[in-house]
Coordinates of C-alpha atoms in Angstrom, one line a residue:
X1 CA 19.4 -22.5 -29.1
X2 CA 16.8 -25.0 -30.4
X3 CA 15.2 -25.1 -27.0
X4 CA 15.0 -21.3 -26.9
X5 CA 13.0 -21.3 -30.1
X6 CA 10.5 -23.9 -29.0
X7 CA 10.2 -22.4 -25.5
X8 CA 9.3 -19.1 -27.1
X9 CA 6.5 -20.7 -29.1
X10 CA 5.1 -22.5 -26.0
X11 CA 5.3 -19.3 -23.8
X12 CA 3.4 -17.4 -26.5
X13 CA 0.7 -20.1 -26.8
X14 CA 0.2 -20.2 -23.1
X15 CA 0.6 -16.5 -22.4
X16 CA -1.1 -14.8 -19.5
X17 CA -3.7 -13.3 -21.9
X18 CA -4.5 -16.8 -23.4
X19 CA -4.8 -18.3 -19.9
X20 CA -6.9 -15.4 -18.6
X21 CA -9.4 -16.1 -21.3
X22 CA -10.1 -19.5 -19.7
X23 CA -10.8 -18.1 -16.3
X24 CA -14.6 -17.8 -16.5
X25 CA -15.0 -21.2 -18.1
X26 CA -12.8 -22.8 -15.4
X27 CA -14.8 -21.0 -12.7
X28 CA -18.2 -22.1 -14.1
X29 CA -17.0 -25.7 -14.5
X30 CA -15.6 -25.8 -10.9
X31 CA -18.8 -24.4 -9.4
X32 CA -20.9 -26.9 -11.3
X33 CA -18.7 -29.8 -10.2
X34 CA -18.8 -28.7 -6.5
X35 CA -22.6 -28.6 -6.7
X36 CA -22.7 -32.1 -8.0
X37 CA -20.3 -33.3 -5.3
X38 CA -22.4 -31.7 -2.6
X39 CA -25.3 -33.8 -3.8
X40 CA -23.1 -36.9 -3.5
X41 CA -21.8 -35.7 -0.1
X42 CA -19.4 -38.7 0.2
X43 CA -17.1 -39.7 -2.6
X44 CA -13.5 -40.5 -3.7
X45 CA -11.9 -37.1 -4.2
X46 CA -9.3 -38.5 -6.6
X47 CA -11.7 -39.9 -9.2
X48 CA -14.6 -37.4 -8.7
X49 CA -12.6 -34.2 -8.3
X50 CA -8.8 -34.3 -8.7
X51 CA -9.1 -36.3 -12.0
X52 CA -12.5 -35.1 -13.2
X53 CA -11.8 -31.4 -13.2
X54 CA -8.5 -31.2 -15.1
X55 CA -9.7 -33.9 -17.5
X56 CA -12.8 -31.8 -18.3
X57 CA -11.1 -28.4 -18.8
X58 CA -7.4 -28.9 -19.8
X59 CA -7.7 -31.1 -22.9
X60 CA -10.4 -28.8 -24.3
X61 CA -8.1 -25.8 -23.7
X62 CA -5.5 -27.7 -25.7
X63 CA -8.1 -28.3 -28.5
X64 CA -9.1 -31.9 -28.0
X65 CA -12.7 -32.4 -28.9
X66 CA -13.2 -35.9 -27.5
X67 CA -10.7 -36.4 -24.6
X68 CA -10.5 -40.0 -23.4
X69 CA -9.9 -40.2 -19.6
X70 CA -8.2 -43.6 -19.7
X71 CA -5.9 -42.7 -22.6
X72 CA -4.9 -39.4 -21.0
X73 CA -4.2 -40.9 -17.6
X74 CA -2.4 -43.9 -19.2
X75 CA -0.2 -41.5 -21.1
X76 CA 0.7 -39.5 -18.0
X77 CA 1.5 -42.8 -16.2
X78 CA 3.7 -43.8 -19.1
X79 CA 5.6 -40.5 -19.2
X80 CA 6.3 -40.1 -15.5
X81 CA 7.1 -43.8 -14.8
X82 CA 9.6 -43.6 -17.6
X83 CA 11.6 -41.2 -15.3
X84 CA 13.0 -44.1 -13.3
X85 CA 14.6 -47.5 -13.4
X86 CA 13.2 -50.4 -15.5
X87 CA 11.1 -51.6 -12.5
X88 CA 7.6 -53.1 -12.4
X89 CA 6.0 -49.6 -12.4
X90 CA 7.7 -48.7 -15.6
X91 CA 7.0 -52.0 -17.3
X92 CA 3.3 -51.9 -16.3
X93 CA 3.0 -48.3 -17.5
X94 CA 4.5 -49.3 -20.9
X95 CA 2.3 -52.3 -21.3
X96 CA -0.2 -50.4 -23.5
X97 CA 2.3 -47.9 -24.8
X98 CA 1.6 -48.7 -28.5
X99 CA -2.1 -48.1 -28.3
X100 CA -1.8 -45.0 -26.1
X101 CA 0.9 -43.4 -28.2
X102 CA -1.1 -44.0 -31.3
X103 CA -4.2 -42.3 -29.8
X104 CA -2.2 -39.4 -28.6
X105 CA -0.5 -38.9 -32.0
X106 CA -3.9 -39.0 -33.7
X107 CA -5.5 -36.5 -31.4
X108 CA -2.5 -34.1 -31.5
X109 CA -2.6 -33.9 -35.2
X110 CA -3.6 -30.5 -36.6
X111 CA -6.7 -31.8 -38.3
X112 CA -8.0 -33.2 -35.0
X113 CA -7.7 -30.0 -32.9
X114 CA -10.4 -27.4 -32.5
X115 CA -9.6 -23.8 -33.5
X116 CA -8.5 -21.3 -30.8
X117 CA -6.9 -23.7 -28.4
X118 CA -3.2 -23.9 -27.3
X119 CA -2.6 -26.6 -30.0
X120 CA -3.9 -24.4 -32.8
X121 CA -1.7 -21.5 -31.7
X122 CA 1.3 -23.9 -31.7
X123 CA 0.5 -25.0 -35.3
X124 CA 0.2 -21.4 -36.3
X125 CA 3.8 -20.9 -35.2
X126 CA 4.7 -23.6 -37.7
X127 CA 2.8 -21.7 -40.4
X128 CA 4.9 -18.7 -39.5
X129 CA 8.2 -20.6 -39.9
X130 CA 9.0 -20.6 -36.2
X131 CA 9.3 -24.4 -36.1
X132 CA 8.4 -27.4 -38.3
X133 CA 5.1 -29.1 -38.5
X134 CA 6.6 -32.2 -36.9
X135 CA 7.9 -30.1 -34.0
X136 CA 4.5 -28.5 -33.6
X137 CA 2.9 -31.9 -33.2
X138 CA 5.4 -32.9 -30.6
X139 CA 4.9 -29.7 -28.6
X140 CA 1.2 -30.2 -28.6
X141 CA 1.8 -33.8 -27.4
X142 CA 4.1 -32.4 -24.6
X143 CA 1.1 -30.4 -23.2
X144 CA -0.7 -33.7 -22.6
X145 CA 2.3 -35.5 -21.2
X146 CA 3.0 -32.8 -18.6
X147 CA -0.3 -31.0 -18.1
X148 CA -2.7 -33.6 -16.9
X149 CA -1.3 -35.9 -14.2
X150 CA 0.7 -33.1 -12.6
X151 CA -2.5 -31.0 -12.0
X152 CA -4.4 -34.1 -10.9
X153 CA -1.7 -34.7 -8.3
X154 CA -1.7 -31.1 -7.2
X155 CA -5.5 -30.8 -6.8
X156 CA -5.7 -34.1 -5.0
X157 CA -2.9 -33.0 -2.7
X158 CA -4.8 -29.8 -1.9
X159 CA -7.9 -31.7 -0.9
X160 CA -5.8 -34.0 1.3
X161 CA -4.1 -31.1 2.9
X162 CA -7.3 -29.4 3.8
X163 CA -9.0 -32.6 5.0
X164 CA -6.1 -33.3 7.4
X165 CA -5.7 -29.6 8.4
X166 CA -9.3 -28.4 9.1
X167 CA -8.1 -25.2 10.7
X168 CA -6.4 -24.2 7.4
X169 CA -9.5 -25.0 5.4
X170 CA -11.6 -22.9 7.8
X171 CA -9.1 -20.1 7.1
X172 CA -9.7 -20.5 3.4
X173 CA -13.5 -20.5 3.8
X174 CA -13.2 -17.2 5.8
X175 CA -10.6 -15.8 3.3
X176 CA -11.3 -17.3 -0.2
X177 CA -8.8 -14.8 -1.8
X178 CA -6.1 -17.0 -0.2
X179 CA -6.9 -19.8 -2.8
X180 CA -3.9 -19.1 -5.1
X181 CA -1.5 -18.7 -2.2
X182 CA -2.9 -21.8 -0.5
X183 CA -2.2 -23.8 -3.7
X184 CA 1.4 -22.6 -3.7
X185 CA 1.7 -23.9 -0.1
X186 CA 0.2 -27.2 -1.2
X187 CA 2.9 -27.4 -4.0
X188 CA 5.7 -26.7 -1.5
X189 CA 4.4 -29.0 1.1
X190 CA 3.6 -32.0 -1.1
X191 CA 5.7 -31.4 -4.2
X192 CA 3.6 -33.4 -6.7
X193 CA 6.6 -33.7 -9.0
X194 CA 8.9 -34.8 -6.2
X195 CA 11.9 -35.7 -8.4
X196 CA 13.3 -34.8 -11.8
X197 CA 16.5 -35.2 -13.7
X198 CA 19.1 -33.0 -15.3
X199 CA 22.4 -33.5 -17.2
X200 CA 25.5 -31.5 -16.3
X201 CA 26.9 -29.8 -19.4
X202 CA 30.3 -29.0 -17.8
X203 CA 32.4 -30.1 -14.9
X204 CA 31.1 -28.4 -11.8
X205 CA 30.8 -28.7 -8.0
X206 CA 27.8 -28.5 -5.7
X207 CA 28.2 -28.2 -1.9
X208 CA 31.7 -29.7 -2.2
X209 CA 30.7 -32.6 -4.4
X210 CA 32.3 -32.9 -7.8
X211 CA 29.9 -33.4 -10.7
X212 CA 31.5 -34.3 -14.0
X213 CA 30.4 -33.2 -17.4
X214 CA 27.6 -35.5 -18.7
X215 CA 26.6 -36.8 -15.3
X216 CA 22.9 -37.4 -14.7
X217 CA 21.6 -35.5 -11.7
X218 CA 18.6 -36.6 -9.7
X219 CA 17.0 -33.4 -8.4
X220 CA 15.0 -34.0 -5.2
X221 CA 12.4 -31.2 -5.5
X222 CA 10.4 -32.5 -2.6
X223 CA 13.4 -32.4 -0.3
X224 CA 14.3 -28.8 -1.4
X225 CA 10.7 -27.7 -0.7
X226 CA 11.0 -29.0 2.9
X227 CA 14.4 -27.6 3.6
X228 CA 14.3 -26.2 7.1
X229 CA 17.0 -23.7 6.3
X230 CA 14.7 -22.2 3.7
X231 CA 11.3 -22.6 5.2
X232 CA 10.6 -22.0 8.9
X233 CA 8.6 -24.9 10.3
X234 CA 8.9 -26.6 7.0
X235 CA 6.8 -29.6 7.9
X236 CA 3.8 -27.5 8.9
X237 CA 1.1 -26.8 6.3
X238 CA 0.3 -23.1 6.5
X239 CA -1.7 -21.3 3.8
X240 CA -0.7 -17.9 5.1
X241 CA 2.9 -18.7 4.4
X242 CA 4.2 -17.1 1.2
X243 CA 6.3 -19.9 -0.3
X244 CA 8.1 -17.8 -2.8
X245 CA 10.9 -19.8 -4.4
X246 CA 9.5 -23.3 -4.1
X247 CA 10.7 -25.7 -6.8
X248 CA 7.4 -27.6 -7.5
X249 CA 7.4 -26.1 -11.0
X250 CA 11.1 -26.3 -11.5
X251 CA 13.1 -23.2 -12.2
X252 CA 15.0 -21.3 -14.8
X253 CA 14.8 -22.0 -18.6
X254 CA 13.2 -25.4 -17.9
X255 CA 10.5 -24.2 -15.4
X256 CA 7.0 -25.5 -16.1
X257 CA 5.7 -23.7 -19.2
X258 CA 2.1 -24.5 -18.2
X259 CA 2.3 -23.4 -14.5
X260 CA -0.1 -20.5 -15.1
X261 CA -2.8 -22.9 -16.4
X262 CA -2.3 -25.2 -13.4
X263 CA -2.7 -22.3 -11.0
X264 CA -5.8 -21.2 -12.7
X265 CA -7.3 -24.6 -12.5
X266 CA -6.5 -25.1 -8.8
X267 CA -7.7 -21.6 -7.9
X268 CA -11.0 -22.2 -9.6
X269 CA -11.5 -25.5 -7.6
X270 CA -10.4 -24.1 -4.2
X271 CA -12.5 -20.9 -4.6
X272 CA -15.6 -23.0 -5.6
X273 CA -15.1 -25.2 -2.6
X274 CA -14.6 -22.3 -0.2
X275 CA -17.8 -20.7 -1.4
X276 CA -20.1 -23.8 -0.9
X277 CA -18.4 -26.3 1.4
X278 CA -18.1 -25.8 5.2
X279 CA -15.9 -28.8 6.0
X280 CA -13.9 -31.5 4.2
X281 CA -13.5 -34.7 6.2
X282 CA -11.8 -38.0 5.6
X283 CA -14.1 -41.0 5.7
X284 CA -11.4 -43.6 5.1
X285 CA -7.7 -44.1 4.7
X286 CA -6.1 -42.3 1.8
X287 CA -3.9 -44.3 -0.6
X288 CA -1.0 -43.0 -2.5
X289 CA -0.3 -44.1 -6.1
X290 CA 3.1 -45.6 -6.6
X291 CA 5.0 -43.7 -9.4
X292 CA 8.6 -43.2 -10.3
X293 CA 8.4 -39.4 -10.4
X294 CA 5.0 -38.2 -9.1
X295 CA 3.6 -38.0 -5.6
X296 CA 0.0 -38.5 -6.3
X297 CA -3.0 -39.9 -4.5
X298 CA -4.8 -43.0 -5.8
X299 CA -7.8 -42.9 -3.4
X300 CA -9.1 -40.1 -1.1
X301 CA -12.5 -40.9 0.5
X302 CA -14.0 -37.7 1.8
X303 CA -17.3 -36.1 3.1
X304 CA -18.4 -32.6 2.3
X305 CA -20.6 -30.5 4.5
X306 CA -22.4 -27.6 2.8
X307 CA -22.1 -24.1 4.1

């Protein structure tokens, strides 16, 4: 019941109407960024595109007036590496946890947020008695814990998919209205959040295996999204596929509450690229960033050719 209440507040704050209001700003930001990248011609698509775009638009949508790139990325690393064993990745991510958590708490405080953003709407719910002031602060914080690194990973994966599948990018250039559908296929194919965890709340059975009440369940979203029984030619990247039912955003009552924003961001980027960029080519070997829960690129050297 407590989850239902907070979920209702979050869904209202990030309603289709609220997200739609961001569309023109996302579009303008993406077009300006692509123009700058065309001037560079060769660059690291992780640092200059996959990280730069979400970090420029999403924190402002939340209501942060002075987002700090290193703090936000450090916080995402802390959150997602916590979803794993106490290994070196987790320990390294937690090395600066005190400083990062203090920065996040300060910038998610009501007084620090600009009016009209997602954060402001959440605090208004506290004014209406839908939740406490403390809960509001934690919900604003959750936007930054789940809404930055995931989108960075998704956009980076999209650029990688198109650089390694030039025929699919040519199809997008010819049919830019496929941008949203193409991103869904990226999510299915790569699964940026490739694993998550759940706790069984009763004794049950899945595929003949007994799962006792209270057991921790490791959900392999990436494996589900490549299940050949669900997806014909599952290991082929195809932007004309309609991957309805992929699990990249989770499902049910715990499905990603910010998925509409992520889709809006990715669509803005892919549409801007299709309009101005003829080809995307790799100029070096991509490197993946080790993480306990995310599949995300660390480096992606590319070259853009203008249309």
